[in-house]
Coordinates of N, CA and C in Angstrom, one line a residue:
M45 N 13.4 -9.2 38.3 CA 14.8 -9.0 37.9 C 14.9 -8.1 36.7
K46 N 14.1 -8.4 35.6 CA 14.1 -7.5 34.4 C 13.7 -6.1 34.7
S47 N 12.7 -6.0 35.6 CA 12.2 -4.6 35.9 C 13.2 -3.9 36.7
D48 N 14.0 -4.6 37.6 CA 15.0 -3.9 38.3 C 16.1 -3.3 37.4
I49 N 16.5 -4.1 36.4 CA 17.5 -3.7 35.5 C 17.0 -2.5 34.7
R50 N 15.7 -2.6 34.3 CA 15.1 -1.5 33.5 C 15.1 -0.2 34.4
H51 N 14.7 -0.3 35.6 CA 14.6 0.8 36.5 C 16.0 1.4 36.8
F52 N 17.0 0.5 36.9 CA 18.4 1.0 37.0 C 18.8 1.9 35.9
W53 N 18.5 1.4 34.6 CA 18.9 2.2 33.5 C 18.1 3.5 33.3
E54 N 16.9 3.4 33.6 CA 16.0 4.6 33.6 C 16.6 5.7 34.6
L55 N 16.9 5.2 35.8 CA 17.4 6.1 36.8 C 18.8 6.7 36.4
L56 N 19.6 5.8 35.8 CA 20.9 6.2 35.3 C 20.8 7.3 34.3
F57 N 19.9 7.1 33.3 CA 19.8 8.1 32.2 C 19.2 9.4 32.8
A58 N 18.2 9.3 33.7 CA 17.6 10.5 34.3 C 18.7 11.3 35.1
M59 N 19.5 10.6 35.8 CA 20.5 11.3 36.6 C 21.6 11.9 35.7
T60 N 21.9 11.2 34.6 CA 22.9 11.7 33.6 C 22.4 13.0 33.0
E61 N 21.1 12.9 32.6 CA 20.5 14.1 32.0 C 20.5 15.3 33.0
K62 N 20.2 15.0 34.3 CA 20.2 16.0 35.3 C 21.6 16.6 35.5
E63 N 22.6 15.8 35.4 CA 24.0 16.2 35.5 C 24.3 17.1 34.3
L64 N 23.9 16.8 33.1 CA 24.2 17.6 31.9 C 23.5 18.9 32.0
R65 N 22.2 18.9 32.4 CA 21.4 20.1 32.5 C 22.0 21.0 33.6
A66 N 22.4 20.5 34.7 CA 23.0 21.3 35.8 C 24.3 21.9 35.3
R67 N 25.1 21.3 34.5 CA 26.4 21.8 34.0 C 26.2 23.1 33.2
Y68 N 25.1 23.1 32.4 CA 24.9 24.2 31.5 C 23.7 25.1 31.9
K69 N 23.2 25.0 33.1 CA 22.0 25.6 33.5 C 22.0 27.1 33.3
Y70 N 23.0 27.8 33.9 CA 23.1 29.2 33.9 C 24.0 29.8 32.9
T71 N 24.3 29.1 31.8 CA 25.2 29.6 30.8 C 24.3 30.3 29.7
I72 N 24.9 31.2 29.0 CA 24.1 31.9 27.9 C 23.9 31.0 26.7
F73 N 24.9 30.2 26.4 CA 24.8 29.4 25.2 C 24.3 28.0 25.5
G74 N 24.2 27.6 26.7 CA 23.7 26.3 27.1 C 24.4 25.1 26.5
F75 N 23.6 24.2 25.9 CA 24.2 23.0 25.3 C 25.1 23.2 24.1
F76 N 25.1 24.4 23.6 CA 26.0 24.7 22.5 C 27.4 24.5 22.9
W77 N 27.7 24.6 24.2 CA 29.1 24.4 24.7 C 29.5 22.9 24.5
L78 N 28.5 22.0 24.4 CA 28.9 20.6 24.2 C 29.7 20.4 22.9
V79 N 29.3 21.2 21.9 CA 30.0 21.2 20.6 C 31.1 22.2 20.5
A80 N 30.9 23.4 21.0 CA 31.8 24.5 20.9 C 33.1 24.2 21.6
N81 N 33.1 23.7 22.8 CA 34.3 23.5 23.6 C 35.3 22.5 23.0
P82 N 34.9 21.3 22.6 CA 35.9 20.5 21.9 C 36.3 21.0 20.6
L83 N 35.4 21.6 19.9 CA 35.7 22.2 18.6 C 36.7 23.3 18.7
L84 N 36.6 24.2 19.6 CA 37.5 25.3 19.8 C 38.9 24.7 20.3
Q85 N 38.9 23.7 21.1 CA 40.1 23.1 21.6 C 40.8 22.4 20.4
M86 N 40.1 21.7 19.6 CA 40.7 21.1 18.4 C 41.3 22.1 17.5
I87 N 40.6 23.2 17.2 CA 41.1 24.2 16.3 C 42.4 24.9 16.9
I88 N 42.4 25.2 18.1 CA 43.5 25.8 18.8 C 44.7 24.9 18.7
I89 N 44.5 23.6 19.1 CA 45.7 22.7 19.1 C 46.2 22.5 17.6
Y90 N 45.3 22.4 16.7 CA 45.7 22.2 15.3 C 46.5 23.4 14.8
F91 N 46.1 24.6 15.0 CA 46.8 25.8 14.6 C 48.1 26.0 15.3
V92 N 48.1 25.8 16.6 CA 49.4 25.9 17.4 C 50.4 24.9 16.9
F93 N 50.0 23.7 16.8 CA 51.0 22.6 16.5 C 51.3 22.4 15.0
S94 N 50.5 23.0 14.1 CA 50.8 22.9 12.7 C 51.4 24.2 12.2
L95 N 51.1 25.3 12.7 CA 51.7 26.6 12.2 C 52.8 27.1 13.1
F96 N 52.7 27.1 14.4 CA 53.7 27.7 15.2 C 54.8 26.8 15.8
I97 N 54.4 25.7 16.2 CA 55.4 24.7 16.8 C 55.5 23.6 15.8
K98 N 56.7 23.5 15.2 CA 56.9 22.4 14.2 C 57.5 21.2 14.9
E99 N 56.6 20.2 15.1 CA 57.0 19.0 15.7 C 57.6 18.0 14.7
P100 N 58.6 17.2 15.1 CA 59.2 16.3 14.1 C 58.2 15.1 13.8
I101 N 57.2 14.9 14.7 CA 56.3 13.8 14.5 C 55.2 14.2 13.6
P102 N 54.9 13.5 12.5 CA 53.9 13.9 11.6 C 52.5 13.8 12.3
N103 N 51.6 14.7 12.0 CA 50.3 14.7 12.6 C 50.3 14.7 14.1
Y104 N 51.3 15.4 14.7 CA 51.4 15.4 16.2 C 50.2 16.0 16.8
Q105 N 49.6 17.0 16.2 CA 48.4 17.7 16.8 C 47.2 16.7 16.9
Y106 N 47.1 15.8 16.1 CA 46.0 14.8 16.2 C 46.3 13.9 17.4
Y107 N 47.5 13.4 17.5 CA 47.8 12.6 18.7 C 47.6 13.3 20.0
L108 N 48.0 14.6 20.0 CA 47.9 15.4 21.2 C 46.4 15.6 21.5
F109 N 45.6 15.9 20.5 CA 44.2 16.1 20.8 C 43.5 14.9 21.3
I110 N 43.7 13.7 20.7 CA 43.1 12.5 21.2 C 43.6 12.1 22.5
G111 N 44.9 12.4 22.8 CA 45.4 12.1 24.1 C 44.8 13.0 25.2
L112 N 44.6 14.3 24.8 CA 43.9 15.2 25.8 C 42.5 14.8 26.0
L113 N 41.8 14.3 24.9 CA 40.4 13.9 25.1 C 40.3 12.7 26.1
V114 N 41.1 11.8 25.9 CA 41.1 10.6 26.8 C 41.5 11.0 28.2
W115 N 42.5 11.8 28.4 CA 43.0 12.3 29.7 C 41.9 13.1 30.4
N116 N 41.3 14.0 29.6 CA 40.2 14.9 30.2 C 39.0 14.0 30.7
F117 N 38.6 13.0 29.9 CA 37.5 12.2 30.2 C 37.8 11.4 31.5
F118 N 39.0 10.8 31.6 CA 39.4 10.1 32.8 C 39.5 10.9 34.0
S119 N 40.2 12.1 33.9 CA 40.5 12.9 35.0 C 39.2 13.6 35.5
L120 N 38.3 14.0 34.6 CA 37.1 14.6 35.0 C 36.1 13.6 35.7
S121 N 36.1 12.4 35.1 CA 35.3 11.4 35.7 C 35.7 11.0 37.1
L122 N 37.0 11.0 37.3 CA 37.5 10.7 38.7 C 37.4 11.8 39.7
T123 N 37.7 13.0 39.2 CA 37.7 14.1 40.2 C 36.3 14.5 40.6
K124 N 35.3 14.3 39.7 CA 33.9 14.5 40.0 C 33.2 13.3 40.6
G125 N 33.7 12.1 40.2 CA 33.1 10.9 40.6 C 33.5 10.5 42.0
T126 N 34.7 10.9 42.5 CA 35.1 10.5 43.8 C 34.3 11.0 44.9
P127 N 34.0 12.3 45.0 CA 33.2 12.8 46.1 C 31.7 12.8 45.9
C128 N 31.2 12.2 44.7 CA 29.8 12.3 44.4 C 28.8 11.7 45.4
I129 N 29.2 10.5 45.9 CA 28.3 9.9 46.9 C 28.1 10.7 48.1
V130 N 29.2 11.2 48.6 CA 29.2 12.1 49.8 C 28.4 13.4 49.5
N131 N 28.6 13.9 48.3 CA 27.9 15.2 47.9 C 26.4 15.0 47.7
E132 N 26.0 13.8 47.4 CA 24.5 13.5 47.2 C 23.9 12.8 48.4
R133 N 24.5 13.0 49.6 CA 23.9 12.2 50.8 C 22.5 12.6 51.1
S134 N 22.0 13.8 50.8 CA 20.6 14.1 51.0 C 19.7 13.3 50.1
L135 N 20.1 13.1 48.9 CA 19.3 12.2 48.0 C 19.4 10.8 48.4
I136 N 20.5 10.3 48.9 CA 20.6 8.9 49.4 C 19.7 8.7 50.6
K137 N 19.6 9.7 51.5 CA 18.7 9.6 52.7 C 17.2 9.6 52.3
K138 N 16.9 10.2 51.2 CA 15.5 10.3 50.8 C 14.9 9.1 50.1
A139 N 15.8 8.5 49.2 CA 15.3 7.4 48.4 C 16.2 6.2 48.4
K140 N 15.5 5.1 48.1 CA 16.3 3.8 48.1 C 16.6 3.5 46.6
F141 N 17.8 3.4 46.3 CA 18.3 3.1 44.9 C 19.7 2.6 45.0
P142 N 20.2 2.0 43.9 CA 21.6 1.6 43.9 C 22.5 2.8 44.0
R143 N 23.4 2.8 44.9 CA 24.3 3.9 45.1 C 25.3 4.1 43.9
S144 N 25.5 3.0 43.2 CA 26.5 3.1 42.0 C 26.0 4.0 40.9
V145 N 24.7 4.2 40.9 CA 24.1 5.1 39.9 C 24.7 6.5 39.9
I146 N 25.0 7.0 41.1 CA 25.5 8.3 41.3 C 26.9 8.5 40.5
P147 N 27.9 7.7 40.8 CA 29.1 7.9 40.0 C 29.0 7.6 38.6
L148 N 28.1 6.6 38.3 CA 27.9 6.2 36.9 C 27.3 7.4 36.1
S149 N 26.4 8.1 36.7 CA 25.8 9.2 36.0 C 26.8 10.3 35.7
I150 N 27.7 10.5 36.6 CA 28.8 11.5 36.3 C 29.7 11.0 35.1
I151 N 30.0 9.7 35.2 CA 30.8 9.2 34.1 C 30.1 9.2 32.8
F152 N 28.8 8.9 32.8 CA 28.0 9.0 31.5 C 27.9 10.4 31.0
S153 N 27.7 11.4 31.9 CA 27.7 12.7 31.4 C 29.0 13.2 30.8
N154 N 30.1 12.7 31.4 CA 31.4 13.0 30.8 C 31.6 12.2 29.5
L155 N 31.0 11.0 29.4 CA 31.0 10.2 28.2 C 30.3 10.9 27.0
V156 N 29.2 11.6 27.3 CA 28.5 12.4 26.3 C 29.4 13.4 25.7
H157 N 30.1 14.1 26.6 CA 31.1 15.2 26.1 C 32.2 14.5 25.3
F158 N 32.7 13.4 25.8 CA 33.8 12.7 25.2 C 33.4 12.2 23.8
S159 N 32.3 11.6 23.7 CA 31.8 11.0 22.5 C 31.6 12.1 21.4
L160 N 31.0 13.2 21.8 CA 30.7 14.3 20.9 C 32.1 14.8 20.4
A161 N 33.0 15.0 21.3 CA 34.3 15.6 20.9 C 35.0 14.6 20.0
L162 N 34.9 13.3 20.2 CA 35.5 12.2 19.4 C 34.9 12.2 18.0
V163 N 33.6 12.4 17.9 CA 33.0 12.4 16.6 C 33.5 13.7 15.8
L164 N 33.5 14.8 16.5 CA 34.0 16.0 15.9 C 35.5 15.9 15.5
F165 N 36.2 15.0 16.1 CA 37.6 14.8 15.7 C 37.7 13.8 14.6
I166 N 37.0 12.7 14.7 CA 37.1 11.6 13.7 C 36.7 12.0 12.3
I167 N 35.6 12.7 12.2 CA 35.0 13.1 10.9 C 36.0 13.9 10.0
P168 N 36.6 15.0 10.5 CA 37.6 15.7 9.7 C 38.8 14.8 9.4
V169 N 39.3 14.1 10.4 CA 40.5 13.3 10.2 C 40.3 12.2 9.2
L170 N 39.0 11.6 9.1 CA 38.7 10.7 8.0 C 38.8 11.3 6.7
F171 N 38.2 12.5 6.6 CA 38.2 13.2 5.3 C 39.6 13.7 4.9
L172 N 40.5 14.0 5.8 CA 41.9 14.3 5.5 C 42.7 13.1 5.2
G173 N 42.2 11.9 5.4 CA 43.0 10.7 5.1 C 44.0 10.3 6.2
T174 N 44.0 11.0 7.3 CA 45.0 10.7 8.3 C 44.7 9.4 9.0
I175 N 43.5 9.0 9.0 CA 43.1 7.7 9.6 C 42.1 7.0 8.6
T176 N 42.2 5.7 8.6 CA 41.3 5.0 7.7 C 40.2 4.3 8.4
L177 N 39.2 4.0 7.7 CA 38.0 3.3 8.3 C 38.4 2.0 9.0
A178 N 39.4 1.3 8.5 CA 39.8 0.1 9.1 C 40.3 0.2 10.5
K179 N 40.7 1.4 10.9 CA 41.2 1.6 12.3 C 40.1 2.0 13.3
I180 N 39.0 2.3 12.8 CA 37.9 2.7 13.7 C 37.5 1.6 14.7
P181 N 37.4 0.3 14.4 CA 37.1 -0.7 15.4 C 38.2 -0.7 16.5
A182 N 39.4 -0.5 16.2 CA 40.5 -0.5 17.2 C 40.3 0.6 18.1
I183 N 39.8 1.8 17.6 CA 39.6 2.9 18.4 C 38.5 2.6 19.4
F184 N 37.4 2.0 19.0 CA 36.3 1.7 19.9 C 36.6 0.6 20.9
F185 N 37.5 -0.3 20.5 CA 38.0 -1.3 21.5 C 38.8 -0.6 22.6
G186 N 39.6 0.3 22.2 CA 40.4 1.0 23.2 C 39.5 1.9 24.1
L187 N 38.5 2.5 23.5 CA 37.6 3.3 24.3 C 36.7 2.5 25.2
T188 N 36.4 1.3 24.8 CA 35.7 0.4 25.7 C 36.5 0.1 26.9
L189 N 37.8 -0.2 26.7 CA 38.7 -0.5 27.8 C 38.8 0.7 28.7
L190 N 38.9 1.9 28.1 CA 39.0 3.2 28.9 C 37.8 3.3 29.8
L191 N 36.6 3.1 29.2 CA 35.3 3.2 29.9 C 35.3 2.2 31.1
V192 N 35.6 1.0 30.9 CA 35.6 0.0 31.9 C 36.6 0.3 33.0
F193 N 37.8 0.8 32.7 CA 38.8 1.2 33.7 C 38.3 2.4 34.5
T194 N 37.7 3.4 33.8 CA 37.3 4.6 34.4 C 36.1 4.3 35.4
V195 N 35.2 3.5 34.9 CA 34.0 3.1 35.8 C 34.5 2.4 37.0
G196 N 35.4 1.4 36.9 CA 35.9 0.6 38.0 C 36.7 1.5 39.0
F197 N 37.5 2.4 38.5 CA 38.3 3.2 39.4 C 37.4 4.3 40.1
A198 N 36.5 4.8 39.3 CA 35.6 5.8 40.0 C 34.7 5.2 41.0
L199 N 34.1 4.0 40.7 CA 33.3 3.3 41.7 C 34.2 3.0 43.0
F200 N 35.4 2.6 42.8 CA 36.3 2.2 43.9 C 36.6 3.5 44.7
T201 N 37.0 4.6 44.1 CA 37.3 5.8 44.8 C 36.1 6.4 45.5
S202 N 35.0 6.4 44.8 CA 33.8 7.0 45.5 C 33.3 6.2 46.7
A203 N 33.5 4.9 46.6 CA 33.1 4.0 47.8 C 34.1 4.3 48.9
L204 N 35.4 4.4 48.6 CA 36.4 4.6 49.6 C 36.2 6.0 50.2
N205 N 35.8 7.0 49.4 CA 35.6 8.3 49.9 C 34.5 8.4 51.0
V206 N 33.6 7.5 51.0 CA 32.5 7.5 52.0 C 33.1 7.3 53.4
R207 N 34.1 6.4 53.4 CA 34.7 6.1 54.7 C 35.9 7.0 55.0
F208 N 36.8 7.2 54.0 CA 38.0 8.0 54.2 C 37.9 9.2 53.3
R209 N 37.5 10.3 53.9 CA 37.3 11.5 53.1 C 38.5 12.1 52.5
D210 N 39.7 11.7 52.9 CA 40.9 12.1 52.3 C 41.1 11.7 50.9
I211 N 40.4 10.6 50.5 CA 40.5 10.1 49.1 C 40.1 11.1 48.1
N212 N 39.2 12.0 48.5 CA 38.7 13.0 47.6 C 39.8 13.9 47.1
F213 N 40.8 14.1 47.9 CA 41.9 15.0 47.6 C 43.0 14.3 46.8
F214 N 43.0 13.0 46.7 CA 44.0 12.2 46.0 C 44.1 12.5 44.5
P215 N 43.0 12.6 43.7 CA 43.1 12.7 42.3 C 43.6 14.1 41.8
Y216 N 43.4 15.2 42.6 CA 43.7 16.5 42.1 C 45.2 16.7 41.8
P217 N 46.1 16.4 42.7 CA 47.5 16.6 42.3 C 48.0 15.6 41.2
L218 N 47.4 14.4 41.2 CA 47.8 13.5 40.1 C 47.4 14.0 38.8
F219 N 46.2 14.5 38.6 CA 45.7 15.0 37.3 C 46.2 16.3 36.9
R220 N 46.9 17.0 37.8 CA 47.4 18.3 37.4 C 48.9 18.2 36.9
T221 N 49.4 17.0 36.9 CA 50.8 16.8 36.4 C 50.8 16.8 34.9
N222 N 51.9 17.2 34.4 CA 52.1 17.3 32.9 C 52.5 15.9 32.4
L223 N 51.5 15.3 31.7 CA 51.8 13.9 31.2 C 52.2 14.0 29.7
C224 N 52.3 15.2 29.1 CA 52.7 15.3 27.7 C 54.2 15.1 27.5
G225 N 54.6 14.3 26.6 CA 56.0 14.1 26.4 C 56.2 13.0 25.3
Y226 N 57.4 12.8 24.9 CA 57.7 11.8 24.0 C 57.9 10.5 24.7
G227 N 57.6 9.4 24.0 CA 57.8 8.1 24.6 C 59.3 7.8 24.7
D228 N 60.2 8.5 23.9 CA 61.6 8.3 24.0 C 62.2 8.9 25.3
S229 N 61.5 9.9 25.8 CA 62.0 10.6 27.0 C 61.7 9.9 28.3
I230 N 60.9 8.9 28.3 CA 60.6 8.1 29.5 C 61.7 7.1 29.7
P231 N 62.4 7.2 30.9 CA 63.5 6.3 31.2 C 63.1 4.9 31.3

């Protein structure tokens, strides 16, 4: 039993590493994009919403960035996680292993991106005094809920996609909708 759990985690980390390597394999800057992408996104959002678009909400750019981080993590995990079992059918035919490792490896690779972007966001915000250290545990509690929900939904949709291939097309229109807006504007 213990060795099965250990093998599961070893396989999960190996497949997550494979997913990360495959994502940056033919790029010039490679893993530098792990840091550069969220950093550039944060800088652009900060300058656009602090210099050009004056929002009545104080620190709106911070709320927008963290909301985009959460949304990108969830949507990428679902859009890539839904068809992953079907896409890896040749691997499934060759080896016997828990099928849940495939969508979990995609979610974990997205979690690496998300975690790095979150750290790059939290450090400057702590120094600017926008957020206090007392709020950090609440952030991690919310992120744990996000991870559990994402894992559950991705496992569900990837399993459904094996039988009903139309499920693969379900997340795309949903995640392309504009979910940015004020809470007051929701009826």
